[in-house]
Amino acid sequence: MDRWRARGVGIIGRVRFGEILLCVVNAIGLAMLVLPLPAGARRARHLASAPALVALAQLIGEGYRWQLVPAYALAAGVTLWWAVRVRRPAPPTGWRRLLGLTVGVVLLAAAVVVPVAVPVFRFPPPTGPYAIGTVTYHWRDDDRREIFDADPAARREIVAQVWYPAEPGADAPVEPYVSDAATLAPAAGRLLGVPGFVFSHLGVVPTHATRQPPLAPDRPRYPVLVFVSGLNGFRQSNMFQVEQLVSHGFVVVGLDQPYTSAVTVLADGRAVDGWPKDRLVDVIQQSITPVTPPPALGDVPLPAGLFPYLAADIGFALDRLGGLDADDPNGLFTGRLDLDRAGAFGISLGAITVGQACHDDSRLRACLMMDAAMPAEVVRTGLRRPAMWLTRDTESILAERDRNGGWPDHEVDETITTQRETFAGSAPGHGYHVEIPGMFHLNYTDAPRYTPLAQRLGMSGPVGAERGHDIVARYTVAFFNRFLGEASDGDAALLDGPPPWPDVRIDRR
């Protein structure tokens, strides 16, 4: 019984107050029009005038979102029906009454179900002691050509959103999950073949971050982590992980990389859409299983594949962060970024990028890779610094393939084999390979939080959103705390002892 009560509270907690009130008032208004009332209570029918006013208040106070279209339609219909009844007090009879009742009930059901199925969801409260601030930068690398652009004069640009430990209680606005949702939504829709408006509500999902409050004064400097999302992902795609890290004292920098992120809004306002996988598969695969002659992007041959180029974005971000540490024009980060304790983590394409960067850039002191193959040269040499792989067993990948398609045999084999080989060939004493059964690929991102129907829609494996995120976040924080931050006894127990989840397996090197 407690489990079901908790589940009900969780669902209600994902629907905002104005939305709940609108559904309740719609139901009351509909009932006042279709139910027979005693003579002394007929003035109660005027309650049917309220839905339009509540809908207007919700639009002003919380903003429009497409999931409420049935509720808005019902509010307008009930209020109009009430206005007609005022002018013509005789109630409708026969088929008119039945039609009105049927349409009203259908709209009411949709008004309740759709916002619950696609809610304004919440992230779990971070477990660390720090509040969270955020600021976004647009950076241009004048020394590097944009190889995705046919113009040889085009230069590489990236967007970097920085989340950092903040001074608590600062008077600053809350940062939404996706601040540029109006641009991301149509781009994501085009890539996934669904209407863009489906993602528009991500712009009203709250996070625990506020915009540009002062940095927390507790420590003189904070370690820095760079995050890279998967192909056609976005810099905020792993907030369940980012917020936990920042609350434990890390500065986290999420990157939007043009042409591989879903969309990248450059400093001049141009929106660069991500390329679909079929346009990139040859240069991606070249990094994992090289062939001769190598593929090219336009007139640029890529003998080592795409990932050395993408990994250079991480190095460029570290360069720019060094500039902010030396002299931040806004005074926020001057002297506060500890780039001697820098690391990186990524998911899918971002994990391959992080593996390459960890191989190429000695400034990265610890790296965490999630659910992806490793580049051939990384497999060949291993990694010479602390590394963790968060992955899953072959059976879980095959179960996802059976449910959703994709994952051809060679990708399954490459993912499992190259991670294991890189782990086995890496520096002893600092390697961790964590296998989490029941995970689907999207379980390593925020996506399973988007809807309580995630498992039924194939967006989550049997592990579930909450449990999967808990395991990933706890291992992430423990790993980076040990090698870059301030480790606790709990971190040591998690990394050195048996997993607290009986089905999880950890191998250490």
Short mmCIF file of C-alpha atoms in Angstrom, two decimals:
data_model
loop_
_atom_site.label_atom_id
_atom_site.label_comp_id
_atom_site.label_asym_id
_atom_site.label_seq_id
_atom_site.Cartn_x
_atom_site.Cartn_y
_atom_site.Cartn_z
CA MET A 1 0.00 0.00 0.00
CA ASP A 2 2.82 2.42 0.86
CA ARG A 3 4.44 1.71 -2.49
CA TRP A 4 1.28 2.66 -4.39
CA ARG A 5 0.77 5.73 -2.21
CA ALA A 6 4.33 6.83 -2.95
CA ARG A 7 3.81 6.25 -6.65
CA GLY A 8 0.65 8.38 -6.60
CA VAL A 9 2.41 11.20 -4.77
CA GLY A 10 5.25 11.00 -7.31
CA ILE A 11 2.85 11.36 -10.26
CA ILE A 12 1.03 14.29 -8.67
CA GLY A 13 4.38 15.91 -7.90
CA ARG A 14 5.18 15.91 -11.63
CA VAL A 15 2.02 17.89 -12.51
CA ARG A 16 1.99 21.57 -11.60
CA PHE A 17 -0.60 23.10 -9.27
CA GLY A 18 -2.30 25.16 -11.99
CA GLU A 19 -2.69 22.08 -14.16
CA ILE A 20 -4.26 20.08 -11.32
CA LEU A 21 -6.61 22.96 -10.48
CA LEU A 22 -7.67 23.32 -14.11
CA CYS A 23 -8.57 19.62 -14.36
CA VAL A 24 -10.54 19.75 -11.08
CA VAL A 25 -12.47 22.87 -12.08
CA ASN A 26 -13.16 21.39 -15.52
CA ALA A 27 -14.61 18.27 -13.91
CA ILE A 28 -16.78 20.31 -11.53
CA GLY A 29 -18.00 22.57 -14.33
CA LEU A 30 -18.90 19.62 -16.55
CA ALA A 31 -20.73 17.93 -13.69
CA MET A 32 -22.75 21.10 -12.97
CA LEU A 33 -24.00 21.11 -16.56
CA VAL A 34 -24.84 17.45 -17.08
CA LEU A 35 -26.05 16.29 -13.66
CA PRO A 36 -29.60 16.97 -12.48
CA LEU A 37 -29.59 19.41 -9.57
CA PRO A 38 -32.36 20.06 -7.02
CA ALA A 39 -34.22 23.31 -7.47
CA GLY A 40 -32.48 24.96 -4.52
CA ALA A 41 -29.01 24.21 -5.85
CA ARG A 42 -29.34 25.32 -9.44
CA ARG A 43 -27.29 28.42 -8.89
CA ALA A 44 -24.36 26.04 -8.47
CA ARG A 45 -24.44 25.67 -12.25
CA HIS A 46 -22.66 29.03 -12.41
CA LEU A 47 -19.54 27.17 -11.26
CA ALA A 48 -19.36 26.13 -14.91
CA SER A 49 -18.22 29.66 -15.71
CA ALA A 50 -14.97 29.13 -13.81
CA PRO A 51 -12.93 26.85 -16.16
CA ALA A 52 -12.13 29.59 -18.69
CA LEU A 53 -10.94 31.91 -15.91
CA VAL A 54 -8.76 29.17 -14.38
CA ALA A 55 -7.34 28.31 -17.80
CA LEU A 56 -6.44 31.96 -18.34
CA ALA A 57 -4.80 32.12 -14.90
CA GLN A 58 -2.82 28.95 -15.64
CA LEU A 59 -1.61 30.36 -18.96
CA ILE A 60 -0.46 33.57 -17.29
CA GLY A 61 1.04 31.96 -14.19
CA GLU A 62 2.62 28.77 -15.54
CA GLY A 63 2.63 29.25 -19.30
CA TYR A 64 1.22 27.33 -22.24
CA ARG A 65 2.22 23.77 -22.91
CA TRP A 66 0.79 21.47 -25.55
CA GLN A 67 -0.09 18.70 -23.09
CA LEU A 68 -2.90 20.93 -21.77
CA VAL A 69 -4.65 21.48 -25.12
CA PRO A 70 -7.48 19.04 -24.15
CA ALA A 71 -7.88 20.90 -20.85
CA TYR A 72 -7.97 24.28 -22.61
CA ALA A 73 -10.53 22.96 -25.11
CA LEU A 74 -12.70 21.54 -22.32
CA ALA A 75 -12.50 24.79 -20.35
CA ALA A 76 -13.65 26.75 -23.39
CA GLY A 77 -16.41 24.24 -24.16
CA VAL A 78 -17.76 24.09 -20.60
CA THR A 79 -17.77 27.87 -20.27
CA LEU A 80 -19.50 28.28 -23.64
CA TRP A 81 -22.07 25.65 -22.70
CA TRP A 82 -22.70 27.53 -19.45
CA ALA A 83 -23.20 30.80 -21.37
CA VAL A 84 -25.76 29.10 -23.62
CA ARG A 85 -27.57 27.67 -20.58
CA VAL A 86 -27.78 31.14 -19.04
CA ARG A 87 -29.53 32.44 -22.15
CA ARG A 88 -31.60 29.27 -22.63
CA PRO A 89 -32.20 27.71 -19.20
CA ALA A 90 -33.90 24.60 -20.59
CA PRO A 91 -31.33 21.77 -20.46
CA PRO A 92 -30.47 19.91 -23.68
CA THR A 93 -32.18 16.60 -24.13
CA GLY A 94 -31.72 13.43 -26.11
CA TRP A 95 -28.78 13.16 -28.47
CA ARG A 96 -27.55 16.73 -27.77
CA ARG A 97 -27.14 15.98 -24.08
CA LEU A 98 -25.48 12.63 -24.84
CA LEU A 99 -23.10 14.21 -27.36
CA GLY A 100 -22.10 16.99 -24.97
CA LEU A 101 -21.53 14.51 -22.16
CA THR A 102 -19.45 12.16 -24.37
CA VAL A 103 -17.23 14.93 -25.74
CA GLY A 104 -16.80 16.37 -22.26
CA VAL A 105 -15.79 13.05 -20.71
CA VAL A 106 -13.32 12.30 -23.53
CA LEU A 107 -11.71 15.72 -23.20
CA LEU A 108 -11.60 15.40 -19.41
CA ALA A 109 -9.90 12.02 -19.65
CA ALA A 110 -7.34 13.41 -22.12
CA ALA A 111 -6.83 16.48 -19.93
CA VAL A 112 -5.84 14.22 -17.04
CA VAL A 113 -3.89 11.52 -18.88
CA VAL A 114 -1.72 13.59 -21.24
CA PRO A 115 -0.08 15.90 -18.63
CA VAL A 116 0.62 12.87 -16.43
CA ALA A 117 2.10 10.90 -19.33
CA VAL A 118 4.28 13.81 -20.50
CA PRO A 119 4.82 15.84 -17.31
CA VAL A 120 6.86 18.82 -16.27
CA PHE A 121 9.12 16.41 -14.43
CA ARG A 122 11.51 17.10 -11.56
CA PHE A 123 15.08 16.04 -10.89
CA PRO A 124 15.86 14.42 -7.54
CA PRO A 125 17.36 16.73 -4.91
CA PRO A 126 21.17 16.66 -5.10
CA THR A 127 22.78 14.85 -2.18
CA GLY A 128 25.82 17.12 -1.73
CA PRO A 129 26.13 20.24 0.43
CA TYR A 130 26.52 22.81 -2.37
CA ALA A 131 23.92 24.92 -4.16
CA ILE A 132 24.26 25.09 -7.95
CA GLY A 133 24.87 28.03 -10.27
CA THR A 134 25.19 28.11 -14.05
CA VAL A 135 26.44 30.33 -16.87
CA THR A 136 26.76 29.70 -20.62
CA TYR A 137 29.55 30.67 -23.02
CA HIS A 138 30.02 30.67 -26.79
CA TRP A 139 33.63 29.94 -27.74
CA ARG A 140 35.33 30.17 -31.16
CA ASP A 141 38.60 28.39 -31.93
CA ASP A 142 40.35 30.60 -34.48
CA ASP A 143 43.16 28.05 -34.87
CA ARG A 144 40.96 25.18 -36.00
CA ARG A 145 38.96 24.69 -39.18
CA GLU A 146 35.34 23.58 -38.98
CA ILE A 147 35.71 20.41 -41.04
CA PHE A 148 31.95 19.83 -41.26
CA ASP A 149 31.69 23.06 -43.28
CA ALA A 150 32.77 23.10 -46.93
CA ASP A 151 34.18 26.62 -46.47
CA PRO A 152 37.90 26.33 -45.58
CA ALA A 153 37.66 29.65 -43.73
CA ALA A 154 34.99 28.38 -41.32
CA ARG A 155 36.27 28.10 -37.74
CA ARG A 156 35.20 25.66 -35.03
CA GLU A 157 32.76 27.01 -32.42
CA ILE A 158 31.26 25.32 -29.37
CA VAL A 159 28.72 26.20 -26.70
CA ALA A 160 29.77 25.51 -23.11
CA GLN A 161 27.37 25.60 -20.17
CA VAL A 162 29.16 25.69 -16.82
CA TRP A 163 27.49 24.45 -13.65
CA TYR A 164 29.38 25.28 -10.45
CA PRO A 165 29.10 25.13 -6.64
CA ALA A 166 27.27 28.32 -5.71
CA GLU A 167 26.79 30.51 -2.71
CA PRO A 168 23.47 29.42 -1.14
CA GLY A 169 20.53 31.78 -0.88
CA ALA A 170 21.57 34.00 -3.79
CA ASP A 171 18.76 36.02 -5.36
CA ALA A 172 18.95 34.59 -8.87
CA PRO A 173 16.40 33.14 -11.31
CA VAL A 174 16.05 29.36 -11.62
CA GLU A 175 17.63 27.92 -14.76
CA PRO A 176 15.25 25.73 -16.81
CA TYR A 177 16.37 22.32 -17.98
CA VAL A 178 16.78 23.48 -21.60
CA SER A 179 17.03 27.25 -21.89
CA ASP A 180 16.99 27.12 -25.70
CA ALA A 181 14.10 24.65 -25.98
CA ALA A 182 12.47 26.70 -28.75
CA THR A 183 15.46 25.83 -30.94
CA LEU A 184 16.17 22.33 -29.62
CA ALA A 185 12.58 21.06 -29.90
CA PRO A 186 12.17 21.32 -33.70
CA ALA A 187 15.72 20.03 -34.30
CA ALA A 188 15.13 17.01 -32.08
CA GLY A 189 11.80 16.42 -33.77
CA ARG A 190 13.40 16.38 -37.22
CA LEU A 191 16.06 13.91 -36.10
CA LEU A 192 13.57 11.57 -34.42
CA GLY A 193 10.77 11.92 -36.96
CA VAL A 194 8.23 13.33 -34.50
CA PRO A 195 6.60 16.77 -34.20
CA GLY A 196 9.00 19.23 -32.59
CA PHE A 197 6.41 20.51 -30.12
CA VAL A 198 6.69 17.19 -28.26
CA PHE A 199 9.91 18.52 -26.66
CA SER A 200 8.86 22.14 -26.16
CA HIS A 201 8.00 21.68 -22.47
CA LEU A 202 11.66 20.95 -21.64
CA GLY A 203 12.00 24.73 -21.45
CA VAL A 204 9.76 24.88 -18.36
CA VAL A 205 11.19 21.88 -16.51
CA PRO A 206 13.02 23.35 -13.49
CA THR A 207 16.50 22.39 -12.35
CA HIS A 208 18.25 23.01 -9.03
CA ALA A 209 20.54 25.59 -10.68
CA THR A 210 20.18 29.35 -10.65
CA ARG A 211 21.68 31.81 -13.12
CA GLN A 212 25.09 33.19 -12.28
CA PRO A 213 25.07 33.45 -8.48
CA PRO A 214 28.47 33.91 -6.78
CA LEU A 215 30.75 30.88 -6.53
CA ALA A 216 30.64 29.12 -3.16
CA PRO A 217 33.39 30.49 -0.88
CA ASP A 218 34.04 27.21 0.97
CA ARG A 219 37.10 26.17 -1.07
CA PRO A 220 39.75 28.28 -2.79
CA ARG A 221 39.52 26.23 -6.00
CA TYR A 222 37.22 23.58 -7.43
CA PRO A 223 38.07 20.62 -9.70
CA VAL A 224 36.70 20.74 -13.24
CA LEU A 225 34.90 18.08 -15.33
CA VAL A 226 33.92 18.30 -19.01
CA PHE A 227 30.77 16.45 -20.13
CA VAL A 228 30.04 15.35 -23.71
CA SER A 229 26.64 13.94 -24.75
CA GLY A 230 25.84 11.32 -27.36
CA LEU A 231 25.18 11.76 -31.06
CA ASN A 232 22.31 14.22 -31.50
CA GLY A 233 22.22 14.79 -27.76
CA PHE A 234 22.51 18.13 -26.00
CA ARG A 235 24.67 19.60 -23.26
CA GLN A 236 21.98 19.26 -20.56
CA SER A 237 21.12 15.62 -21.35
CA ASN A 238 22.56 14.24 -18.07
CA MET A 239 21.38 16.65 -15.42
CA PHE A 240 20.71 13.76 -13.02
CA GLN A 241 24.48 13.21 -13.03
CA VAL A 242 25.65 16.82 -13.38
CA GLU A 243 23.67 18.15 -10.43
CA GLN A 244 24.97 15.43 -8.13
CA LEU A 245 28.57 16.18 -9.13
CA VAL A 246 28.21 19.94 -8.69
CA SER A 247 26.52 19.53 -5.32
CA HIS A 248 29.62 17.56 -4.22
CA GLY A 249 32.03 20.31 -5.20
CA PHE A 250 32.81 19.91 -8.91
CA VAL A 251 32.58 22.46 -11.71
CA VAL A 252 30.97 20.68 -14.69
CA VAL A 253 31.15 22.02 -18.25
CA GLY A 254 28.65 20.59 -20.75
CA LEU A 255 29.42 21.02 -24.46
CA ASP A 256 27.24 21.44 -27.52
CA GLN A 257 29.38 20.38 -30.48
CA PRO A 258 28.17 21.57 -33.90
CA TYR A 259 26.93 18.86 -36.26
CA THR A 260 27.04 16.07 -33.65
CA SER A 261 24.79 17.71 -31.04
CA ALA A 262 21.07 17.91 -31.87
CA VAL A 263 21.43 21.64 -32.48
CA THR A 264 24.08 24.20 -31.58
CA VAL A 265 23.14 27.87 -31.34
CA LEU A 266 26.23 29.87 -32.18
CA ALA A 267 27.15 33.30 -30.86
CA ASP A 268 25.69 35.08 -33.91
CA GLY A 269 22.36 33.30 -33.43
CA ARG A 270 22.78 30.72 -36.20
CA ALA A 271 21.40 27.29 -35.33
CA VAL A 272 23.52 24.39 -36.62
CA ASP A 273 21.49 21.19 -36.81
CA GLY A 274 23.07 17.84 -35.99
CA TRP A 275 23.75 15.36 -38.73
CA PRO A 276 21.99 11.98 -38.62
CA LYS A 277 24.06 8.89 -37.97
CA ASP A 278 24.00 7.70 -41.57
CA ARG A 279 25.98 10.78 -42.65
CA LEU A 280 28.67 10.12 -40.05
CA VAL A 281 28.83 6.35 -39.76
CA ASP A 282 31.94 5.94 -41.93
CA VAL A 283 34.08 8.49 -40.05
CA ILE A 284 32.81 7.18 -36.70
CA GLN A 285 33.59 3.58 -37.62
CA GLN A 286 37.04 4.57 -38.90
CA SER A 287 38.08 5.38 -35.32
CA ILE A 288 37.00 1.93 -34.12
CA THR A 289 37.90 -0.35 -37.05
CA PRO A 290 40.21 1.62 -39.38
CA VAL A 291 40.28 0.92 -43.12
CA THR A 292 42.48 2.03 -46.03
CA PRO A 293 41.90 4.35 -47.80
CA PRO A 294 40.29 6.34 -44.99
CA PRO A 295 36.95 8.13 -45.33
CA ALA A 296 36.77 11.91 -45.42
CA LEU A 297 34.51 14.77 -44.43
CA GLY A 298 34.36 16.83 -47.59
CA ASP A 299 37.98 17.45 -48.60
CA VAL A 300 39.44 16.44 -45.21
CA PRO A 301 40.61 12.81 -44.97
CA LEU A 302 40.32 11.30 -41.49
CA PRO A 303 42.73 8.36 -41.15
CA ALA A 304 42.07 8.16 -37.38
CA GLY A 305 38.36 8.80 -37.83
CA LEU A 306 36.25 11.57 -36.35
CA PHE A 307 37.16 11.33 -32.68
CA PRO A 308 40.54 13.07 -32.55
CA TYR A 309 38.74 16.11 -33.98
CA LEU A 310 35.87 15.93 -31.50
CA ALA A 311 38.27 15.27 -28.61
CA ALA A 312 40.07 18.51 -29.46
CA ASP A 313 36.87 20.34 -28.40
CA ILE A 314 37.53 19.12 -24.85
CA GLY A 315 41.11 20.41 -25.00
CA PHE A 316 39.88 23.73 -26.37
CA ALA A 317 37.35 23.98 -23.53
CA LEU A 318 40.17 23.42 -21.02
CA ASP A 319 42.13 26.22 -22.73
CA ARG A 320 39.22 28.64 -22.39
CA LEU A 321 38.59 27.62 -18.81
CA GLY A 322 42.25 28.36 -18.12
CA GLY A 323 41.63 31.84 -19.50
CA LEU A 324 38.65 32.32 -17.19
CA ASP A 325 40.73 31.15 -14.24
CA ALA A 326 43.44 33.64 -15.14
CA ASP A 327 41.10 36.58 -15.72
CA ASP A 328 37.32 36.16 -15.90
CA PRO A 329 35.84 39.46 -17.19
CA ASN A 330 32.86 38.88 -14.89
CA GLY A 331 35.06 38.00 -11.92
CA LEU A 332 33.18 34.74 -11.34
CA PHE A 333 35.93 32.17 -11.94
CA THR A 334 39.14 34.17 -11.58
CA GLY A 335 41.54 32.07 -9.48
CA ARG A 336 38.82 29.52 -8.63
CA LEU A 337 39.19 26.71 -11.23
CA ASP A 338 41.62 23.93 -10.32
CA LEU A 339 42.66 22.71 -13.77
CA ASP A 340 45.32 20.51 -12.21
CA ARG A 341 42.33 18.39 -11.18
CA ALA A 342 40.49 18.12 -14.49
CA GLY A 343 38.52 15.17 -15.81
CA ALA A 344 35.87 14.29 -18.37
CA PHE A 345 32.86 12.01 -18.77
CA GLY A 346 30.53 11.17 -21.61
CA ILE A 347 27.78 8.92 -22.92
CA SER A 348 27.74 7.02 -26.24
CA LEU A 349 29.45 9.17 -28.92
CA GLY A 350 30.52 11.43 -26.06
CA ALA A 351 32.10 8.45 -24.26
CA ILE A 352 34.16 7.60 -27.34
CA THR A 353 35.18 11.26 -27.52
CA VAL A 354 36.18 11.23 -23.84
CA GLY A 355 38.18 8.03 -24.29
CA GLN A 356 40.07 9.66 -27.18
CA ALA A 357 40.63 12.88 -25.22
CA CYS A 358 41.81 10.96 -22.16
CA HIS A 359 44.35 9.25 -24.45
CA ASP A 360 45.47 12.46 -26.18
CA ASP A 361 45.39 15.19 -23.49
CA SER A 362 47.51 14.73 -20.36
CA ARG A 363 45.63 17.52 -18.60
CA LEU A 364 42.75 15.08 -18.04
CA ARG A 365 43.52 13.27 -14.80
CA ALA A 366 40.45 10.99 -14.65
CA CYS A 367 37.86 9.89 -17.22
CA LEU A 368 34.52 8.09 -17.09
CA MET A 369 32.94 6.49 -20.16
CA MET A 370 29.35 5.21 -20.44
CA ASP A 371 28.03 2.54 -22.80
CA ALA A 372 30.21 2.95 -25.88
CA ALA A 373 33.03 1.33 -27.83
CA MET A 374 36.57 2.69 -27.55
CA PRO A 375 38.74 3.99 -30.44
CA ALA A 376 41.28 1.55 -31.87
CA GLU A 377 44.35 3.49 -30.74
CA VAL A 378 42.92 3.75 -27.21
CA VAL A 379 42.34 0.00 -27.15
CA ARG A 380 45.88 -0.57 -28.41
CA THR A 381 47.62 1.51 -25.72
CA GLY A 382 45.09 1.52 -22.88
CA LEU A 383 44.64 4.59 -20.68
CA ARG A 384 47.43 5.73 -18.42
CA ARG A 385 45.22 7.54 -15.92
CA PRO A 386 42.26 6.63 -13.68
CA ALA A 387 39.32 5.44 -15.76
CA MET A 388 35.86 4.02 -15.14
CA TRP A 389 33.54 2.32 -17.60
CA LEU A 390 29.83 2.19 -16.75
CA THR A 391 28.29 -0.38 -19.04
CA ARG A 392 25.95 -3.37 -19.20
CA ASP A 393 25.94 -7.03 -20.12
CA THR A 394 25.37 -8.41 -23.60
CA GLU A 395 21.93 -9.75 -22.63
CA SER A 396 20.72 -6.24 -21.76
CA ILE A 397 21.87 -4.87 -25.12
CA LEU A 398 20.15 -7.73 -26.95
CA ALA A 399 16.98 -7.17 -24.93
CA GLU A 400 17.01 -3.53 -26.02
CA ARG A 401 17.54 -4.60 -29.63
CA ASP A 402 14.58 -6.96 -29.41
CA ARG A 403 12.44 -4.14 -28.01
CA ASN A 404 13.62 -1.15 -30.07
CA GLY A 405 15.73 -2.42 -32.95
CA GLY A 406 19.21 -1.15 -33.78
CA TRP A 407 22.38 -2.55 -32.24
CA PRO A 408 23.68 -4.74 -35.09
CA ASP A 409 25.92 -7.60 -34.02
CA HIS A 410 29.17 -5.78 -34.79
CA GLU A 411 28.18 -2.81 -32.57
CA VAL A 412 27.26 -5.12 -29.70
CA ASP A 413 30.59 -6.92 -30.01
CA GLU A 414 32.61 -3.71 -30.37
CA THR A 415 30.97 -2.08 -27.38
CA ILE A 416 31.56 -5.01 -25.04
CA THR A 417 34.97 -6.07 -26.38
CA THR A 418 36.72 -2.71 -26.78
CA GLN A 419 35.71 -1.55 -23.30
CA ARG A 420 37.01 -4.76 -21.77
CA GLU A 421 40.26 -4.66 -23.77
CA THR A 422 40.93 -1.02 -22.90
CA PHE A 423 40.20 -1.71 -19.24
CA ALA A 424 42.56 -4.73 -19.24
CA GLY A 425 45.33 -2.74 -20.90
CA SER A 426 45.11 0.34 -18.68
CA ALA A 427 47.30 1.38 -15.78
CA PRO A 428 46.84 -0.95 -12.79
CA GLY A 429 45.37 0.40 -9.59
CA HIS A 430 43.08 2.95 -11.18
CA GLY A 431 40.64 1.12 -13.43
CA TYR A 432 36.99 0.20 -12.81
CA HIS A 433 34.60 -1.69 -15.05
CA VAL A 434 31.03 -1.57 -13.72
CA GLU A 435 28.37 -3.72 -15.37
CA ILE A 436 24.74 -2.78 -14.64
CA PRO A 437 22.21 -5.35 -15.93
CA GLY A 438 18.79 -4.19 -17.07
CA MET A 439 20.00 -0.88 -18.49
CA PHE A 440 18.99 0.39 -21.93
CA HIS A 441 21.16 2.98 -23.67
CA LEU A 442 18.90 5.89 -22.67
CA ASN A 443 19.13 4.88 -19.00
CA TYR A 444 22.51 6.64 -19.04
CA THR A 445 20.72 9.93 -19.83
CA ASP A 446 17.81 11.90 -18.38
CA ALA A 447 15.37 10.48 -20.96
CA PRO A 448 13.67 7.89 -18.67
CA ARG A 449 12.52 10.79 -16.47
CA TYR A 450 10.60 12.35 -19.33
CA THR A 451 7.59 10.11 -18.83
CA PRO A 452 6.34 7.51 -16.34
CA LEU A 453 5.71 5.35 -19.41
CA ALA A 454 9.45 5.13 -20.16
CA GLN A 455 9.71 1.36 -19.78
CA ARG A 456 6.60 0.70 -21.87
CA LEU A 457 7.95 2.99 -24.60
CA GLY A 458 11.39 1.34 -24.63
CA MET A 459 13.14 4.41 -23.18
CA SER A 460 14.25 2.43 -20.12
CA GLY A 461 15.24 -1.12 -19.43
CA PRO A 462 13.94 -3.19 -16.51
CA VAL A 463 16.30 -1.36 -14.16
CA GLY A 464 13.92 1.64 -14.19
CA ALA A 465 14.69 5.35 -14.18
CA GLU A 466 15.22 5.91 -10.46
CA ARG A 467 17.34 2.85 -9.76
CA GLY A 468 19.43 3.21 -12.92
CA HIS A 469 20.17 6.88 -12.23
CA ASP A 470 20.98 6.18 -8.59
CA ILE A 471 23.58 3.55 -9.52
CA VAL A 472 25.17 5.70 -12.25
CA ALA A 473 25.25 8.88 -10.14
CA ARG A 474 26.70 7.19 -7.07
CA TYR A 475 29.52 5.51 -8.97
CA THR A 476 30.23 8.75 -10.86
CA VAL A 477 30.54 10.84 -7.71
CA ALA A 478 32.60 8.20 -5.88
CA PHE A 479 35.04 7.82 -8.79
CA PHE A 480 35.69 11.52 -9.31
CA ASN A 481 35.80 12.18 -5.57
CA ARG A 482 38.54 9.58 -5.18
CA PHE A 483 40.81 10.92 -7.92
CA LEU A 484 39.94 14.62 -8.18
CA GLY A 485 37.85 15.66 -5.19
CA GLU A 486 37.46 14.88 -1.51
CA ALA A 487 36.72 11.18 -1.04
CA SER A 488 34.58 9.93 1.82
CA ASP A 489 34.35 6.56 3.55
CA GLY A 490 31.18 5.93 1.54
CA ASP A 491 33.06 6.50 -1.72
CA ALA A 492 35.74 4.01 -0.65
CA ALA A 493 33.15 1.41 0.32
CA LEU A 494 31.42 1.74 -3.04
CA LEU A 495 34.62 1.53 -5.10
CA ASP A 496 36.45 -1.09 -3.03
CA GLY A 497 33.68 -3.24 -1.61
CA PRO A 498 30.86 -5.35 -3.04
CA PRO A 499 28.15 -3.36 -4.86
CA PRO A 500 25.11 -2.58 -2.68
CA TRP A 501 22.97 -3.76 -5.61
CA PRO A 502 23.20 -7.57 -5.87
CA ASP A 503 22.99 -7.72 -9.67
CA VAL A 504 25.69 -5.09 -10.31
CA ARG A 505 29.21 -6.34 -11.03
CA ILE A 506 32.41 -4.32 -10.57
CA ASP A 507 35.87 -5.35 -11.75
CA ARG A 508 38.93 -3.45 -10.59
CA ARG A 509 42.37 -3.17 -12.05
#
